[in-house]
CSV table of C-alpha atoms and ligand atoms in Angstrom, one decimal:
chain,number,residue,atom,x,y,z
K,1,UNK,CA,-5.0,-16.3,2.4
K,2,UNK,CA,-5.3,-19.9,0.9
K,3,UNK,CA,-8.2,-21.4,-0.9
K,4,UNK,CA,-8.6,-25.1,-1.5
K,5,UNK,CA,-9.4,-25.6,-5.1
K,6,UNK,CA,-11.8,-28.6,-4.2
K,7,UNK,CA,-14.1,-25.9,-2.5
K,8,UNK,CA,-14.6,-24.1,-5.6
K,9,UNK,CA,-17.8,-25.4,-7.0
K,10,UNK,CA,-19.7,-24.7,-10.2
K,11,UNK,CA,-21.0,-21.3,-8.5
K,12,UNK,CA,-17.4,-20.4,-7.7
K,13,UNK,CA,-16.2,-19.7,-4.2
K,14,UNK,CA,-16.9,-16.3,-2.6
K,15,UNK,CA,-13.7,-14.6,-1.4
K,16,UNK,CA,-14.2,-12.3,1.7
K,17,UNK,CA,-10.9,-11.8,3.6
K,18,UNK,CA,-9.7,-9.1,6.1
K,19,UNK,CA,-6.1,-8.1,5.4
K,20,UNK,CA,-4.8,-7.1,8.8
K,21,UNK,CA,-2.2,-4.6,9.8
K,22,UNK,CA,0.0,-7.5,10.9
K,23,UNK,CA,-0.3,-9.3,7.8
K,24,UNK,CA,0.8,-6.4,5.9
K,25,UNK,CA,3.6,-5.6,8.2
K,26,UNK,CA,4.8,-9.3,7.6
K,27,UNK,CA,4.2,-9.4,3.9
K,28,UNK,CA,5.7,-5.8,3.3
K,29,UNK,CA,8.4,-5.1,5.9
K,30,UNK,CA,9.8,-2.1,4.3
K,31,UNK,CA,6.6,-0.3,3.6
K,32,UNK,CA,5.8,2.5,5.9
K,33,UNK,CA,2.1,2.3,5.3
K,34,UNK,CA,-0.4,0.1,7.4
K,35,UNK,CA,-4.2,-0.7,7.1
K,36,UNK,CA,-6.4,1.2,9.5
K,37,UNK,CA,-7.7,-0.8,12.5
K,38,UNK,CA,-10.4,-2.5,10.5
K,39,UNK,CA,-7.9,-3.7,7.9
K,40,UNK,CA,-8.3,-4.0,4.2
K,41,UNK,CA,-11.0,-6.1,2.6
K,42,UNK,CA,-10.5,-8.4,-0.2
K,43,UNK,CA,-14.0,-9.3,-1.6
K,44,UNK,CA,-14.9,-11.1,-4.7
K,45,UNK,CA,-14.8,-14.7,-5.9
K,46,UNK,CA,-12.7,-17.6,-7.3
K,47,UNK,CA,-14.3,-19.3,-10.3
K,48,UNK,CA,-13.1,-22.2,-12.2
K,49,UNK,CA,-12.7,-21.7,-16.0
K,50,UNK,CA,-11.6,-24.8,-17.9
K,51,UNK,CA,-8.4,-25.9,-16.1
K,52,UNK,CA,-7.6,-22.4,-14.7
K,53,UNK,CA,-8.9,-20.4,-11.7
K,54,UNK,CA,-9.8,-16.8,-11.9
K,55,UNK,CA,-9.8,-14.5,-9.1
K,56,UNK,CA,-12.0,-11.6,-9.6
K,57,UNK,CA,-12.0,-9.3,-6.3
K,58,UNK,CA,-11.5,-5.7,-5.0
K,59,UNK,CA,-9.1,-4.9,-2.4
K,60,UNK,CA,-10.3,-1.8,-0.5
K,61,UNK,CA,-9.9,0.1,2.7
K,62,UNK,CA,-7.8,2.7,4.3
K,63,UNK,CA,-4.0,2.7,4.5
K,64,UNK,CA,-2.3,4.9,7.1
K,65,UNK,CA,0.9,6.4,6.4
K,66,UNK,CA,3.0,9.7,7.0
K,67,UNK,CA,2.5,12.7,4.7
K,68,UNK,CA,6.0,13.1,2.8
K,69,UNK,CA,5.6,17.0,3.1
K,70,UNK,CA,4.0,17.7,6.4
K,71,UNK,CA,4.9,14.6,8.3
K,72,UNK,CA,1.2,14.4,9.7
K,73,UNK,CA,-0.7,11.2,9.4
K,74,UNK,CA,-2.0,10.6,5.8
K,75,UNK,CA,-4.7,8.3,5.0
K,76,UNK,CA,-4.9,6.6,1.5
K,77,UNK,CA,-8.0,5.1,0.4
K,78,UNK,CA,-7.4,2.0,-1.7
K,79,UNK,CA,-9.9,0.4,-4.1
K,80,UNK,CA,-8.1,-1.9,-6.3
K,81,UNK,CA,-9.7,-4.4,-8.7
K,82,UNK,CA,-7.8,-7.7,-8.8
K,83,UNK,CA,-8.2,-10.1,-11.8
K,84,UNK,CA,-5.8,-13.0,-11.7
K,85,UNK,CA,-5.7,-16.2,-13.5
K,86,UNK,CA,-4.0,-19.1,-11.5
K,87,UNK,CA,-3.1,-22.2,-13.2
K,88,UNK,CA,-2.0,-25.5,-11.5
K,89,UNK,CA,1.7,-26.3,-11.6
K,90,UNK,CA,0.7,-29.8,-12.5
K,91,UNK,CA,-1.5,-28.8,-15.5
K,92,UNK,CA,-0.1,-29.4,-19.1
K,93,UNK,CA,0.0,-25.7,-19.9
K,94,UNK,CA,1.8,-24.7,-16.5
K,95,UNK,CA,5.1,-24.8,-18.5
K,96,UNK,CA,4.0,-22.0,-20.5
K,97,UNK,CA,6.0,-19.0,-18.9
K,98,UNK,CA,5.2,-16.8,-21.8
K,99,UNK,CA,2.2,-15.5,-20.2
K,100,UNK,CA,3.0,-13.1,-17.3
K,101,UNK,CA,-0.7,-12.8,-16.0
K,102,UNK,CA,-0.8,-16.6,-15.1
K,103,UNK,CA,0.1,-17.5,-11.6
K,104,UNK,CA,1.0,-21.0,-11.0
K,105,UNK,CA,0.1,-22.9,-7.7
K,106,UNK,CA,0.7,-26.2,-6.3
K,107,UNK,CA,-0.8,-28.7,-3.8
K,108,UNK,CA,-4.6,-28.1,-4.4
K,109,UNK,CA,-4.3,-24.6,-2.8
K,110,UNK,CA,-4.4,-21.1,-4.3
K,111,UNK,CA,-2.6,-18.6,-2.2
K,112,UNK,CA,-3.7,-15.1,-3.2
K,113,UNK,CA,-1.4,-13.4,-0.5
K,114,UNK,CA,1.4,-12.7,-3.2
K,115,UNK,CA,-1.0,-11.0,-5.3
K,116,UNK,CA,-2.4,-8.9,-2.5
K,117,UNK,CA,1.0,-7.8,-1.4
K,118,UNK,CA,2.0,-6.8,-4.9
K,119,UNK,CA,-1.2,-4.9,-5.3
K,120,UNK,CA,-0.6,-3.0,-2.0
K,121,UNK,CA,3.0,-2.3,-2.7
K,122,UNK,CA,2.2,-0.7,-6.4
K,123,UNK,CA,-0.7,1.2,-4.8
K,124,UNK,CA,1.5,3.1,-2.3
K,125,UNK,CA,3.2,6.2,-3.7
K,126,UNK,CA,6.9,6.7,-2.8
K,127,UNK,CA,5.9,10.1,-1.4
K,128,UNK,CA,2.4,9.9,0.0
K,129,UNK,CA,0.5,13.2,0.6
K,130,UNK,CA,-2.1,13.8,3.2
K,131,UNK,CA,-3.9,15.7,0.5
K,132,UNK,CA,-2.9,16.9,-3.0
K,133,UNK,CA,-2.3,20.2,-2.3
K,134,UNK,CA,-0.5,19.7,1.0
K,135,UNK,CA,1.4,23.0,1.8
K,136,UNK,CA,4.2,21.1,3.8
K,137,UNK,CA,6.3,22.4,6.7
K,138,UNK,CA,7.7,26.0,6.4
K,139,UNK,CA,11.3,25.8,5.6
K,140,UNK,CA,12.1,28.7,8.1
K,141,UNK,CA,10.1,28.3,11.1
K,142,UNK,CA,9.1,24.4,10.8
K,143,UNK,CA,5.4,25.2,11.2
K,144,UNK,CA,2.9,23.1,9.4
K,145,UNK,CA,1.7,25.6,6.7
K,146,UNK,CA,-1.7,23.8,6.4
K,147,UNK,CA,-2.5,24.9,9.9
K,148,UNK,CA,-0.8,28.2,10.3
K,149,UNK,CA,0.1,30.9,7.8
K,150,UNK,CA,3.3,31.6,9.5
K,151,UNK,CA,4.1,34.5,7.2
K,152,UNK,CA,7.6,33.5,6.6
K,153,UNK,CA,9.0,34.1,3.3
K,154,UNK,CA,11.5,31.7,2.1
K,155,UNK,CA,13.5,34.4,0.1
K,156,UNK,CA,14.0,36.2,3.3
K,157,UNK,CA,15.4,33.1,5.0
K,158,UNK,CA,19.0,33.7,4.9
K,159,UNK,CA,18.8,36.9,6.6
K,160,UNK,CA,16.3,35.6,9.1
K,161,UNK,CA,18.7,32.8,9.8
K,162,UNK,CA,21.6,35.3,10.3
K,163,UNK,CA,19.7,37.6,12.4
K,164,UNK,CA,18.7,34.5,14.6
K,165,UNK,CA,22.5,33.6,14.7
K,166,UNK,CA,23.6,37.1,15.6
K,167,UNK,CA,21.3,36.9,18.7
K,168,UNK,CA,23.1,33.8,20.0
K,169,UNK,CA,25.6,34.9,22.5
K,170,UNK,CA,28.5,32.5,22.9
K,171,UNK,CA,29.6,32.1,26.5
K,172,UNK,CA,32.4,34.8,27.2
K,173,UNK,CA,35.4,33.1,28.7
K,174,UNK,CA,37.1,34.9,31.8
C,1,ZN,ZN1,0.7,16.8,4.3
C,2,ZN,ZN1,7.3,29.7,8.8
């Protein structure tokens, strides 16, 4: 996801990149979410502003993961605005580490990959849900309570479990 700064003209440089599942798998190996088959799109532009370069873009598309409650596939629709200022490591003000919003780059190429990775990692919740009111799995029968109203009552669970245990006959020894 690199852009050559000498290709950024006065009109800026259009950014139109597909972020594939393979790319996310390599960039975020511990993330249990992947883009859908069509990937994510990063669309926007890179503009030169003085000695700096400004990326303004939007990262959008579906991420597929697993619902933390019902364990069914969960789809998260990302729509993330990106605004990042890149400054050449060779520039005079590159030593100014005071500004955390500045990202330095070297060698005449701006790599937006780290910014895309960070946006994805920040956007995926620790416990993603298939829907905000997901009912999850029944603690008694294990059924998906979004699909079936199984009628189990969690407060009766201990007695149900005991009854089930009582029905288990251990093999008698002769
Ligand atoms: Zn769910
Ligand atoms: Zn149940």
